[in-house]
Amino acid sequence: MKRNYAILLILILVLAPGMLLAQRGKGGGGGGGGGGQQGQAQGPGPGGGQGQAAGQGDMDRTRLTQRDRIHAQATTQQRDQFRTCDQTMKQTRDQVRTLSRSAKGTAVDPDVLRRQHQQIQEQLSTMQQSREQLMAGLSNTQKEAIQKRSQAMDQAHERIQNRLQEMDRELSGPNLNTGNVAEQARATEREMNSYQKEFQKMGNDLGLTSD
């Protein structure tokens, strides 16, 4: 019996270290697996950011391509019409400024104010006709690209016409108030500035301002 106990004790001492090492190996493998899962969970983060950046880049390239296509449709005639119309706008705005100064002068001649007012109306009509000719020559793609700007210019033109009608009533009335005429002229000049800014932005959108 003592001999059997001794043999059993020897076997336990021999096998115990191997069992401990095997147990530790399993624990380490489990830890490694956990690390792999953690790496997989973190992996999609950078990839998602790259996907979003790529999508934004595609949208930017699409916008540039559309703009290039619109600019490619600009013709020499359209650029000439744009410059002519823009110059007419500047001249009309200068005439409105001159009328405002005349109305604020110390010795105001009503006949001079009426002639200046008439010149502004004629110049505005010429300006509108030039713009309509330019618009008539645009392609459907070009017109769609500037639809909002065209609407803004139509609204500004209507406000300018209303200001000129107010001045006409004042100049045609029995009791001329030059202060009112000067105020209406200043308001008209502000509307002209808004009109011309939209027109110039339209030219940029269509590629008509480039050489």
CSV table of C-alpha atoms in Angstrom, one decimal:
chain,number,residue,atom,x,y,z
A,1,MET,CA,0.0,0.0,0.0
A,2,LYS,CA,2.8,2.4,0.9
A,3,ARG,CA,4.4,1.6,-2.4
A,4,ASN,CA,1.2,2.4,-4.3
A,5,TYR,CA,0.8,5.7,-2.5
A,6,ALA,CA,4.4,6.6,-3.4
A,7,ILE,CA,3.8,5.9,-7.1
A,8,LEU,CA,0.6,8.0,-7.1
A,9,LEU,CA,2.4,10.9,-5.4
A,10,ILE,CA,5.2,10.7,-8.0
A,11,LEU,CA,2.6,10.8,-10.9
A,12,ILE,CA,0.8,13.8,-9.4
A,13,LEU,CA,4.1,15.7,-9.0
A,14,VAL,CA,5.1,14.9,-12.6
A,15,LEU,CA,1.7,15.7,-14.3
A,16,ALA,CA,0.7,18.8,-12.3
A,17,PRO,CA,3.1,21.4,-14.0
A,18,GLY,CA,1.9,20.3,-17.5
A,19,MET,CA,-1.8,20.7,-16.5
A,20,LEU,CA,-1.1,24.2,-15.1
A,21,LEU,CA,0.7,25.2,-18.3
A,22,ALA,CA,-2.2,23.9,-20.5
A,23,GLN,CA,-4.7,25.9,-18.4
A,24,ARG,CA,-2.7,29.1,-18.8
A,25,GLY,CA,-2.5,28.5,-22.5
A,26,LYS,CA,-6.2,28.4,-22.8
A,27,GLY,CA,-6.6,31.5,-20.8
A,28,GLY,CA,-4.1,33.4,-23.0
A,29,GLY,CA,-5.9,32.2,-26.1
A,30,GLY,CA,-9.2,33.6,-24.8
A,31,GLY,CA,-7.5,36.9,-24.1
A,32,GLY,CA,-6.1,37.0,-27.7
A,33,GLY,CA,-9.6,36.3,-29.1
A,34,GLY,CA,-11.0,39.1,-27.1
A,35,GLY,CA,-8.4,41.4,-28.5
A,36,GLY,CA,-9.2,40.3,-32.0
A,37,GLN,CA,-12.9,41.1,-31.5
A,38,GLN,CA,-12.0,44.5,-30.1
A,39,GLY,CA,-9.8,45.2,-33.1
A,40,GLN,CA,-12.7,44.2,-35.4
A,41,ALA,CA,-15.1,46.5,-33.5
A,42,GLN,CA,-12.8,49.5,-33.9
A,43,GLY,CA,-11.9,48.7,-37.5
A,44,PRO,CA,-15.0,50.2,-39.3
A,45,GLY,CA,-14.5,53.6,-37.8
A,46,PRO,CA,-11.7,54.9,-40.0
A,47,GLY,CA,-13.2,53.2,-43.0
A,48,GLY,CA,-16.5,55.0,-42.5
A,49,GLY,CA,-14.8,58.3,-42.4
A,50,GLN,CA,-13.0,57.6,-45.6
A,51,GLY,CA,-16.3,56.6,-47.2
A,52,GLN,CA,-17.9,59.9,-46.2
A,53,ALA,CA,-14.9,61.9,-47.5
A,54,ALA,CA,-15.0,60.0,-50.8
A,55,GLY,CA,-18.8,60.8,-51.1
A,56,GLN,CA,-18.2,64.5,-50.5
A,57,GLY,CA,-15.4,64.5,-53.1
A,58,ASP,CA,-17.8,62.9,-55.6
A,59,MET,CA,-20.4,65.6,-55.0
A,60,ASP,CA,-17.8,68.4,-55.4
A,61,ARG,CA,-16.6,66.9,-58.6
A,62,THR,CA,-20.2,66.6,-59.9
A,63,ARG,CA,-20.8,70.3,-59.2
A,64,LEU,CA,-17.6,71.2,-60.9
A,65,THR,CA,-18.5,69.1,-63.9
A,66,GLN,CA,-22.0,70.7,-64.2
A,67,ARG,CA,-20.5,74.2,-63.9
A,68,ASP,CA,-17.9,73.3,-66.6
A,69,ARG,CA,-20.7,72.1,-68.9
A,70,ILE,CA,-22.6,75.4,-68.4
A,71,HIS,CA,-19.5,77.5,-69.0
A,72,ALA,CA,-18.7,75.5,-72.1
A,73,GLN,CA,-22.0,76.7,-73.6
A,74,ALA,CA,-21.2,80.4,-73.3
A,75,THR,CA,-20.7,82.0,-76.7
A,76,THR,CA,-18.9,85.1,-77.9
A,77,GLN,CA,-22.2,86.7,-78.7
A,78,GLN,CA,-23.5,86.1,-75.2
A,79,ARG,CA,-20.4,87.6,-73.7
A,80,ASP,CA,-20.8,90.7,-75.9
A,81,GLN,CA,-24.4,91.0,-74.9
A,82,PHE,CA,-23.6,90.6,-71.3
A,83,ARG,CA,-21.0,93.4,-71.4
A,84,THR,CA,-23.3,95.7,-73.3
A,85,CYS,CA,-26.1,95.2,-70.8
A,86,ASP,CA,-23.8,95.6,-67.8
A,87,GLN,CA,-22.5,98.9,-69.3
A,88,THR,CA,-26.1,100.1,-69.8
A,89,MET,CA,-26.9,99.3,-66.2
A,90,LYS,CA,-23.9,101.4,-65.0
A,91,GLN,CA,-25.0,104.3,-67.2
A,92,THR,CA,-28.6,104.2,-65.9
A,93,ARG,CA,-27.4,104.0,-62.3
A,94,ASP,CA,-25.1,107.1,-62.9
A,95,GLN,CA,-28.1,109.0,-64.4
A,96,VAL,CA,-30.2,108.2,-61.3
A,97,ARG,CA,-27.4,109.5,-59.1
A,98,THR,CA,-27.2,112.7,-61.2
A,99,LEU,CA,-31.0,113.2,-60.7
A,100,SER,CA,-30.6,112.8,-57.0
A,101,ARG,CA,-27.9,115.4,-56.8
A,102,SER,CA,-29.9,117.8,-59.0
A,103,ALA,CA,-33.0,117.5,-56.8
A,104,LYS,CA,-30.8,118.3,-53.7
A,105,GLY,CA,-29.3,121.4,-55.3
A,106,THR,CA,-30.0,125.0,-54.1
A,107,ALA,CA,-31.5,126.2,-57.4
A,108,VAL,CA,-33.6,123.3,-58.7
A,109,ASP,CA,-35.1,123.6,-62.2
A,110,PRO,CA,-38.1,121.3,-62.4
A,111,ASP,CA,-37.8,121.0,-66.2
A,112,VAL,CA,-34.2,119.7,-65.8
A,113,LEU,CA,-35.5,117.1,-63.3
A,114,ARG,CA,-38.2,116.0,-65.7
A,115,ARG,CA,-35.8,115.6,-68.6
A,116,GLN,CA,-33.4,113.6,-66.4
A,117,HIS,CA,-36.3,111.4,-65.3
A,118,GLN,CA,-37.3,110.8,-68.9
A,119,GLN,CA,-33.8,109.8,-69.8
A,120,ILE,CA,-33.7,107.3,-67.0
A,121,GLN,CA,-36.9,105.7,-68.1
A,122,GLU,CA,-35.6,105.4,-71.7
A,123,GLN,CA,-32.3,104.0,-70.5
A,124,LEU,CA,-34.0,101.5,-68.2
A,125,SER,CA,-36.1,100.3,-71.1
A,126,THR,CA,-33.0,99.9,-73.2
A,127,MET,CA,-31.3,98.0,-70.4
A,128,GLN,CA,-34.3,95.6,-70.1
A,129,GLN,CA,-34.4,95.0,-73.8
A,130,SER,CA,-30.7,94.1,-73.8
A,131,ARG,CA,-31.2,91.7,-71.0
A,132,GLU,CA,-34.2,90.0,-72.7
A,133,GLN,CA,-32.1,89.6,-75.8
A,134,LEU,CA,-29.4,87.9,-73.8
A,135,MET,CA,-31.9,85.6,-72.1
A,136,ALA,CA,-33.6,84.7,-75.4
A,137,GLY,CA,-30.3,83.3,-76.7
A,138,LEU,CA,-29.6,81.1,-73.7
A,139,SER,CA,-30.0,77.3,-73.8
A,140,ASN,CA,-32.5,75.6,-71.5
A,141,THR,CA,-29.6,74.4,-69.4
A,142,GLN,CA,-28.3,77.9,-69.0
A,143,LYS,CA,-31.7,79.2,-68.1
A,144,GLU,CA,-32.3,76.6,-65.5
A,145,ALA,CA,-28.9,77.4,-63.9
A,146,ILE,CA,-29.8,81.1,-63.4
A,147,GLN,CA,-33.5,80.8,-62.8
A,148,LYS,CA,-33.4,82.2,-59.2
A,149,ARG,CA,-31.1,85.1,-60.2
A,150,SER,CA,-33.4,85.9,-63.1
A,151,GLN,CA,-36.4,86.0,-60.8
A,152,ALA,CA,-34.5,88.3,-58.4
A,153,MET,CA,-33.7,90.7,-61.2
A,154,ASP,CA,-37.3,90.7,-62.3
A,155,GLN,CA,-38.3,91.7,-58.8
A,156,ALA,CA,-35.6,94.4,-58.6
A,157,HIS,CA,-36.7,95.8,-62.0
A,158,GLU,CA,-40.3,96.0,-60.8
A,159,ARG,CA,-39.2,97.9,-57.7
A,160,ILE,CA,-37.2,100.3,-59.9
A,161,GLN,CA,-40.3,100.9,-62.0
A,162,ASN,CA,-42.4,101.7,-58.9
A,163,ARG,CA,-39.8,104.2,-57.8
A,164,LEU,CA,-39.8,105.9,-61.1
A,165,GLN,CA,-43.5,106.1,-61.1
A,166,GLU,CA,-43.5,107.8,-57.7
A,167,MET,CA,-41.0,110.3,-59.1
A,168,ASP,CA,-43.1,110.9,-62.1
A,169,ARG,CA,-46.2,111.6,-60.0
A,170,GLU,CA,-44.1,114.0,-57.9
A,171,LEU,CA,-42.7,115.8,-60.9
A,172,SER,CA,-46.1,116.0,-62.6
A,173,GLY,CA,-47.9,117.4,-59.6
A,174,PRO,CA,-48.7,121.0,-58.9
A,175,ASN,CA,-46.6,121.3,-55.8
A,176,LEU,CA,-43.1,119.8,-56.5
A,177,ASN,CA,-41.3,118.5,-53.4
A,178,THR,CA,-37.7,118.1,-54.5
A,179,GLY,CA,-36.8,116.4,-51.2
A,180,ASN,CA,-39.2,113.6,-52.1
A,181,VAL,CA,-37.7,113.3,-55.6
A,182,ALA,CA,-34.2,113.1,-54.2
A,183,GLU,CA,-35.3,110.4,-51.7
A,184,GLN,CA,-36.9,108.4,-54.5
A,185,ALA,CA,-33.8,108.7,-56.6
A,186,ARG,CA,-31.6,107.4,-53.8
A,187,ALA,CA,-33.9,104.5,-53.3
A,188,THR,CA,-33.8,103.8,-57.1
A,189,GLU,CA,-30.1,103.8,-57.0
A,190,ARG,CA,-30.0,101.2,-54.3
A,191,GLU,CA,-32.3,99.0,-56.3
A,192,MET,CA,-30.1,99.5,-59.3
A,193,ASN,CA,-27.1,98.3,-57.3
A,194,SER,CA,-29.0,95.2,-56.2
A,195,TYR,CA,-30.1,94.6,-59.8
A,196,GLN,CA,-26.6,94.9,-61.2
A,197,LYS,CA,-25.1,92.6,-58.5
A,198,GLU,CA,-27.5,89.9,-59.4
A,199,PHE,CA,-26.7,90.4,-63.1
A,200,GLN,CA,-23.0,90.1,-62.5
A,201,LYS,CA,-23.5,87.0,-60.4
A,202,MET,CA,-25.5,85.6,-63.3
A,203,GLY,CA,-22.6,86.3,-65.6
A,204,ASN,CA,-20.3,84.4,-63.3
A,205,ASP,CA,-22.6,81.5,-63.2
A,206,LEU,CA,-22.8,81.3,-66.9
A,207,GLY,CA,-19.1,81.9,-67.6
A,208,LEU,CA,-19.8,85.2,-69.4
A,209,THR,CA,-17.4,87.3,-67.4
A,210,SER,CA,-14.3,85.2,-68.4
A,211,ASP,CA,-12.1,86.2,-71.3
